[in-house]
PDB file of C-alpha atoms in Angstrom:
ATOM      1  CA  MET A 352      13.003  -7.810  -6.119  1.00 71.00           C
ATOM      2  CA  ASP A 353      12.570 -10.888  -4.047  1.00 74.00           C
ATOM      3  CA  PHE A 354       8.647 -11.852  -4.258  1.00 78.00           C
ATOM      4  CA  GLY A 355       9.690 -14.743  -1.696  1.00 80.00           C
ATOM      5  CA  ARG A 356       9.515 -12.042   0.959  1.00 82.00           C
ATOM      6  CA  PHE A 357       5.777 -11.241   0.246  1.00 89.00           C
ATOM      7  CA  ARG A 358       3.682 -12.732   2.886  1.00 91.00           C
ATOM      8  CA  THR A 359      -0.187 -13.644   2.546  1.00 92.00           C
ATOM      9  CA  CYS A 360      -1.157 -10.359   4.000  1.00 92.00           C
ATOM     10  CA  ASP A 361       1.000  -8.434   1.627  1.00 93.00           C
ATOM     11  CA  TRP A 362      -0.503 -10.164  -1.352  1.00 94.00           C
ATOM     12  CA  LEU A 363      -3.957  -9.448  -0.055  1.00 96.00           C
ATOM     13  CA  LEU A 364      -3.154  -5.702   0.204  1.00 95.00           C
ATOM     14  CA  VAL A 365      -1.406  -5.528  -2.993  1.00 95.00           C
ATOM     15  CA  GLY A 366      -3.848  -7.655  -4.775  1.00 96.00           C
ATOM     16  CA  GLY A 367      -6.878  -5.365  -3.381  1.00 96.00           C
ATOM     17  CA  GLY A 368      -5.066  -2.235  -4.546  1.00 96.00           C
ATOM     18  CA  ALA A 369      -4.451  -3.586  -7.922  1.00 96.00           C
ATOM     19  CA  LEU A 370      -8.025  -4.752  -8.304  1.00 96.00           C
ATOM     20  CA  MET A 371      -9.309  -1.322  -7.246  1.00 95.00           C
ATOM     21  CA  LEU A 372      -6.679   0.382  -9.556  1.00 95.00           C
ATOM     22  CA  VAL A 373      -7.836  -1.429 -12.676  1.00 94.00           C
ATOM     23  CA  PHE A 374     -11.303  -2.744 -12.351  1.00 92.00           C
ATOM     24  CA  GLY A 375     -12.580   0.183  -9.841  1.00 89.00           C
ATOM     25  CA  MET A 376     -11.747   2.542 -12.740  1.00 88.00           C
ATOM     26  CA  VAL A 377     -12.621   0.659 -15.872  1.00 91.00           C
ATOM     27  CA  LEU A 378     -15.906  -0.927 -14.814  1.00 90.00           C
ATOM     28  CA  ASP A 379     -19.183   1.427 -14.725  1.00 88.00           C
ATOM     29  CA  TRP A 380     -20.397   2.135 -11.251  1.00 85.00           C
ATOM     30  CA  ALA A 381     -24.006   2.936 -12.308  1.00 86.00           C
ATOM     31  CA  SER A 382     -26.506   1.833 -15.100  1.00 83.00           C
ATOM     32  CA  LYS A 383     -29.971   2.753 -16.350  1.00 82.00           C
ATOM     33  CA  GLY A 384     -31.238   0.053 -18.747  1.00 74.00           C
ATOM     34  CA  VAL A 385     -28.787  -0.176 -21.389  1.00 72.00           C
ATOM     35  CA  ILE A 386     -26.828   2.902 -20.480  1.00 71.00           C
ATOM     36  CA  SER A 387     -23.928   2.743 -17.929  1.00 74.00           C
ATOM     37  CA  GLY A 388     -21.199   4.885 -16.832  1.00 78.00           C
ATOM     38  CA  ASN A 389     -19.861   6.995 -13.873  1.00 82.00           C
ATOM     39  CA  GLY A 390     -16.891   5.983 -11.962  1.00 81.00           C
ATOM     40  CA  PRO A 391     -15.181   6.353  -8.375  1.00 86.00           C
ATOM     41  CA  PHE A 392     -14.633  10.144  -8.845  1.00 85.00           C
ATOM     42  CA  THR A 393     -18.241  10.862  -9.742  1.00 85.00           C
ATOM     43  CA  TYR A 394     -18.727  10.063  -6.021  1.00 85.00           C
ATOM     44  CA  PHE A 395     -15.518  11.787  -4.629  1.00 90.00           C
ATOM     45  CA  PHE A 396     -16.534  11.581  -1.070  1.00 90.00           C
ATOM     46  CA  THR A 397     -17.398   7.933  -0.886  1.00 91.00           C
ATOM     47  CA  GLY A 398     -16.033   6.277  -4.101  1.00 91.00           C
ATOM     48  CA  GLY A 399     -12.966   8.478  -4.887  1.00 92.00           C
ATOM     49  CA  ILE A 400     -11.402   8.809  -1.384  1.00 95.00           C
ATOM     50  CA  ALA A 401     -11.969   4.941  -0.857  1.00 94.00           C
ATOM     51  CA  TYR A 402     -10.246   4.295  -4.496  1.00 94.00           C
ATOM     52  CA  LEU A 403      -7.257   6.536  -3.443  1.00 96.00           C
ATOM     53  CA  LEU A 404      -6.936   4.867   0.127  1.00 96.00           C
ATOM     54  CA  VAL A 405      -7.077   1.196  -1.330  1.00 97.00           C
ATOM     55  CA  VAL A 406      -4.674   1.948  -4.085  1.00 97.00           C
ATOM     56  CA  ALA A 407      -2.189   3.842  -1.787  1.00 96.00           C
ATOM     57  CA  ALA A 408      -2.369   0.901   0.695  1.00 96.00           C
ATOM     58  CA  GLY A 409      -1.385  -1.525  -1.965  1.00 96.00           C
ATOM     59  CA  VAL A 410       1.489   0.737  -3.423  1.00 96.00           C
ATOM     60  CA  VAL A 411       2.918   1.248   0.203  1.00 95.00           C
ATOM     61  CA  THR A 412       2.750  -2.501   1.046  1.00 94.00           C
ATOM     62  CA  PHE A 413       4.340  -3.368  -2.207  1.00 94.00           C
ATOM     63  CA  LEU A 414       7.241  -0.890  -1.530  1.00 93.00           C
ATOM     64  CA  LEU A 415       7.631  -2.215   2.131  1.00 92.00           C
ATOM     65  CA  ALA A 416       7.566  -5.982   1.297  1.00 91.00           C
ATOM     66  CA  GLY A 417       9.727  -5.538  -1.565  1.00 89.00           C
ATOM     67  CA  GLY A 418      12.367  -3.692   0.483  1.00 86.00           C
ATOM     68  CA  LEU A 419      12.182  -0.452  -1.643  1.00 88.00           C
ATOM     69  CA  ILE A 420      11.382   1.555   1.647  1.00 87.00           C
ATOM     70  CA  SER A 421      12.023   0.693   5.338  1.00 85.00           C
ATOM     71  CA  ALA A 422       9.489   0.851   7.787  1.00 81.00           C
ATOM     72  CA  GLY A 423      11.624   2.949  10.046  1.00 79.00           C
ATOM     73  CA  THR A 424       9.469   4.360  12.851  1.00 79.00           C
ATOM     74  CA  THR A 425       6.564   4.840  10.943  1.00 83.00           C
ATOM     75  CA  PRO A 426       3.592   2.783  12.325  1.00 86.00           C
ATOM     76  CA  TRP A 427       2.591   1.282   8.911  1.00 89.00           C
ATOM     77  CA  PRO A 428       0.265  -1.438  10.191  1.00 89.00           C
ATOM     78  CA  THR A 429      -1.859   1.031  12.067  1.00 88.00           C
ATOM     79  CA  PHE A 430      -1.971   3.433   9.025  1.00 91.00           C
ATOM     80  CA  LEU A 431      -2.858   0.558   6.757  1.00 94.00           C
ATOM     81  CA  VAL A 432      -5.655  -0.878   9.016  1.00 94.00           C
ATOM     82  CA  ALA A 433      -7.177   2.842   9.513  1.00 93.00           C
ATOM     83  CA  GLY A 434      -6.877   3.614   5.752  1.00 96.00           C
ATOM     84  CA  THR A 435      -8.378   0.328   4.290  1.00 97.00           C
ATOM     85  CA  GLY A 436     -11.052   0.260   7.239  1.00 96.00           C
ATOM     86  CA  LEU A 437     -12.219   3.887   6.374  1.00 96.00           C
ATOM     87  CA  ALA A 438     -12.121   2.796   2.546  1.00 96.00           C
ATOM     88  CA  THR A 439     -14.381  -0.018   3.356  1.00 96.00           C
ATOM     89  CA  LEU A 440     -16.667   1.989   5.241  1.00 96.00           C
ATOM     90  CA  LEU A 441     -16.930   4.680   2.644  1.00 95.00           C
ATOM     91  CA  MET A 442     -17.796   1.934  -0.082  1.00 94.00           C
ATOM     92  CA  LEU A 443     -20.507   0.377   2.254  1.00 95.00           C
ATOM     93  CA  ILE A 444     -21.938   3.645   2.528  1.00 93.00           C
ATOM     94  CA  ARG A 445     -21.754   4.288  -1.107  1.00 90.00           C
ATOM     95  CA  LEU A 446     -23.537   0.956  -1.872  1.00 90.00           C
ATOM     96  CA  ALA A 447     -26.222   1.970   0.693  1.00 90.00           C
ATOM     97  CA  LEU A 448     -26.844   5.275  -0.949  1.00 87.00           C
ATOM     98  CA  GLY A 449     -26.994   3.904  -4.440  1.00 81.00           C
ATOM     99  CA  ALA A 450     -25.799   5.257  -7.730  1.00 76.00           C
ATOM    100  CA  ASP A 451     -27.812   8.516  -8.231  1.00 72.00           C
ATOM    101  CA  THR A 452     -26.359  11.476 -10.265  1.00 67.00           C
ATOM    102  CA  ASP A 453     -27.921  15.015 -10.726  1.00 68.00           C
ATOM    103  CA  GLY A 454     -31.317  13.552  -9.063  1.00 68.00           C
ATOM    104  CA  VAL A 455     -31.653  10.639 -11.353  1.00 70.00           C
ATOM    105  CA  ASP A 456     -31.900   7.192  -9.723  1.00 71.00           C
ATOM    106  CA  LEU A 457     -29.490   4.776 -11.170  1.00 80.00           C
ATOM    107  CA  HIS A 458     -28.745   1.236 -10.482  1.00 83.00           C
ATOM    108  CA  ARG A 459     -25.603   0.078  -8.929  1.00 87.00           C
ATOM    109  CA  ALA A 460     -23.384  -1.547 -11.542  1.00 87.00           C
ATOM    110  CA  SER A 461     -20.399  -4.037 -11.268  1.00 89.00           C
ATOM    111  CA  GLY A 462     -17.632  -1.340 -10.724  1.00 89.00           C
ATOM    112  CA  MET A 463     -19.128  -0.361  -7.422  1.00 91.00           C
ATOM    113  CA  TYR A 464     -19.603  -3.956  -6.229  1.00 93.00           C
ATOM    114  CA  VAL A 465     -15.721  -4.798  -7.346  1.00 94.00           C
ATOM    115  CA  ALA A 466     -14.404  -1.820  -5.635  1.00 94.00           C
ATOM    116  CA  PHE A 467     -16.355  -2.812  -2.370  1.00 95.00           C
ATOM    117  CA  VAL A 468     -14.783  -6.319  -2.615  1.00 96.00           C
ATOM    118  CA  ALA A 469     -11.343  -4.824  -3.208  1.00 96.00           C
ATOM    119  CA  SER A 470     -11.526  -2.582  -0.181  1.00 97.00           C
ATOM    120  CA  GLY A 471     -12.628  -5.611   1.693  1.00 96.00           C
ATOM    121  CA  ILE A 472      -9.786  -7.628   0.641  1.00 97.00           C
ATOM    122  CA  SER A 473      -7.213  -4.711   1.358  1.00 97.00           C
ATOM    123  CA  LEU A 474      -8.943  -4.530   4.888  1.00 96.00           C
ATOM    124  CA  ALA A 475      -8.427  -8.216   5.422  1.00 96.00           C
ATOM    125  CA  GLY A 476      -4.850  -7.862   4.575  1.00 96.00           C
ATOM    126  CA  ALA A 477      -4.296  -5.043   6.610  1.00 94.00           C
ATOM    127  CA  VAL A 478      -5.929  -6.628   9.682  1.00 94.00           C
ATOM    128  CA  ILE A 479      -3.650  -9.765   9.221  1.00 93.00           C
ATOM    129  CA  GLU A 480      -0.596  -7.463   8.911  1.00 91.00           C
ATOM    130  CA  PHE A 481      -1.626  -5.479  12.022  1.00 90.00           C
ATOM    131  CA  ARG A 482      -2.333  -8.525  14.260  1.00 88.00           C
ATOM    132  CA  SER A 483       0.998 -10.245  13.077  1.00 86.00           C
ATOM    133  CA  SER A 484       2.874  -6.978  14.126  1.00 80.00           C
ATOM    134  CA  GLY A 485       2.164  -7.737  17.636  1.00 77.00           C
ATOM    135  CA  ARG A 486      -0.140  -4.648  18.053  1.00 72.00           C
ATOM    136  CA  SER A 487      -3.463  -4.931  19.798  1.00 72.00           C
ATOM    137  CA  TRP A 488      -6.823  -3.052  18.789  1.00 73.00           C
ATOM    138  CA  HIS A 489      -6.395  -0.717  21.751  1.00 72.00           C
ATOM    139  CA  ASP A 490      -3.401   0.557  19.988  1.00 68.00           C
ATOM    140  CA  LEU A 491      -5.544   2.028  17.058  1.00 69.00           C
ATOM    141  CA  LEU A 492      -7.299   4.414  19.582  1.00 70.00           C
ATOM    142  CA  GLU A 493      -3.946   5.349  21.361  1.00 70.00           C
ATOM    143  CA  ARG A 494      -2.387   8.324  20.249  1.00 60.00           C
ATOM    144  CA  SER A 495       1.112   7.444  20.880  1.00 57.00           C
ATOM    145  CA  SER A 496       0.938   4.373  18.471  1.00 56.00           C
ATOM    146  CA  TRP A 497       0.058   7.014  15.800  1.00 55.00           C
ATOM    147  CA  THR A 498       2.545   9.889  16.479  1.00 54.00           C
ATOM    148  CA  GLY A 499       5.424   8.398  18.612  1.00 50.00           C
ATOM    149  CA  THR A 500       4.466  10.876  21.418  1.00 48.00           C
ATOM    150  CA  THR A 501       2.103  11.453  24.465  1.00 46.00           C
ATOM    151  CA  ASP A 502       0.500  14.881  24.637  1.00 48.00           C
ATOM    152  CA  GLY A 503       3.148  16.579  22.469  1.00 50.00           C
ATOM    153  CA  GLU A 504       6.014  15.164  24.665  1.00 52.00           C
ATOM    154  CA  PRO A 505       8.362  12.350  23.337  1.00 52.00           C
ATOM    155  CA  LEU A 506       7.842   8.880  24.681  1.00 49.00           C
ATOM    156  CA  PRO A 507       9.808   8.270  28.121  1.00 55.00           C
ATOM    157  CA  VAL A 508      12.953   6.354  27.728  1.00 57.00           C
ATOM    158  CA  PRO A 509      12.778   3.066  29.766  1.00 58.00           C
ATOM    159  CA  PRO A 510      15.015   3.120  32.852  1.00 65.00           C
ATOM    160  CA  PRO A 511      18.120   1.016  32.962  1.00 63.00           C
ATOM    161  CA  PRO A 512      17.502  -2.446  34.129  1.00 59.00           C
ATOM    162  CA  PRO A 513      18.355  -3.146  37.875  1.00 62.00           C
ATOM    163  CA  PRO A 514      21.908  -4.462  38.712  1.00 58.00           C
ATOM    164  CA  GLY A 515      21.998  -8.363  38.754  1.00 56.00           C
ATOM    165  CA  SER A 516      22.393 -10.226  42.101  1.00 52.00           C
ATOM    166  CA  GLY A 517      23.375  -7.243  44.241  1.00 54.00           C
ATOM    167  CA  ARG A 518      26.733  -7.034  42.890  1.00 56.00           C
ATOM    168  CA  THR A 519      28.142  -3.759  41.589  1.00 62.00           C
ATOM    169  CA  ASP A 520      31.219  -3.656  39.359  1.00 64.00           C
ATOM    170  CA  PRO A 521      33.468  -0.532  39.484  1.00 66.00           C
ATOM    171  CA  PRO A 522      33.085   2.007  36.612  1.00 68.00           C
ATOM    172  CA  PRO A 523      35.405   1.664  33.912  1.00 70.00           C
ATOM    173  CA  PRO A 524      38.730   3.636  34.122  1.00 66.00           C
ATOM    174  CA  PRO A 525      38.798   6.870  32.267  1.00 67.00           C
ATOM    175  CA  PRO A 526      40.409   7.180  28.874  1.00 68.00           C
ATOM    176  CA  PRO A 527      44.149   7.950  29.017  1.00 64.00           C
ATOM    177  CA  ALA A 528      45.031  11.846  28.792  1.00 64.00           C
ATOM    178  CA  ALA A 529      46.321  13.133  25.570  1.00 65.00           C
ATOM    179  CA  GLY A 530      50.176  12.859  25.414  1.00 62.00           C
ATOM    180  CA  GLY A 531      50.250  11.182  28.822  1.00 60.00           C
ATOM    181  CA  SER A 532      50.432   7.818  30.213  1.00 66.00           C
ATOM    182  CA  ALA A 533      47.608   5.749  31.396  1.00 64.00           C
ATOM    183  CA  PRO A 534      46.269   6.195  34.872  1.00 64.00           C
ATOM    184  CA  PRO A 535      46.910   3.075  36.913  1.00 70.00           C
ATOM    185  CA  PRO A 536      44.013   0.544  37.162  1.00 72.00           C
ATOM    186  CA  PRO A 537      41.409   0.807  39.832  1.00 74.00           C
ATOM    187  CA  PRO A 538      41.822  -1.374  43.045  1.00 78.00           C
ATOM    188  CA  PRO A 539      40.144  -4.723  43.107  1.00 79.00           C
ATOM    189  CA  PRO A 540      36.525  -4.677  44.664  1.00 77.00           C
ATOM    190  CA  VAL A 541      36.355  -5.864  48.038  1.00 77.00           C
ATOM    191  CA  ILE A 542      33.819  -8.783  48.650  1.00 72.00           C
TER     192      ILE A 542
END
């Protein structure tokens, strides 16, 4: 694998995913005095989903940047911005709600803060990737940038370019018939 192909945005996404993978799970998310515990899946709809989105964004970016999968027609920059943006929003909500479990008010611990920072790092990498891919913010809201279609129909094929300088060339001759001789060439165009 050629790590020279990795750009700054790739390193931010992979680094944010690795930070979330390791420290988001290992560090405690809540504490009360000397007692601490909990993790991202204790708060599944905010912490757990954010954890999965950031780790998935890091894995996908690593595979794309390493050339292990091809981008194809999948709008990966759009998916990465949406996923890491949602993860960062969920982590912000988790920080605002605090760390209560079963009605017991707990303090936020280092794992929750590290997870928020990891999702922010991933979002920064995704935004840089999105902007460098030539897309605009309007593309995030446009259905065709997500599915490749408009209202269930395939995107229209662009029309052929107009003929240049008013000159038209005759069509190419048909292929020779099987077992026969080639037809005579067409007459030269009259100018």
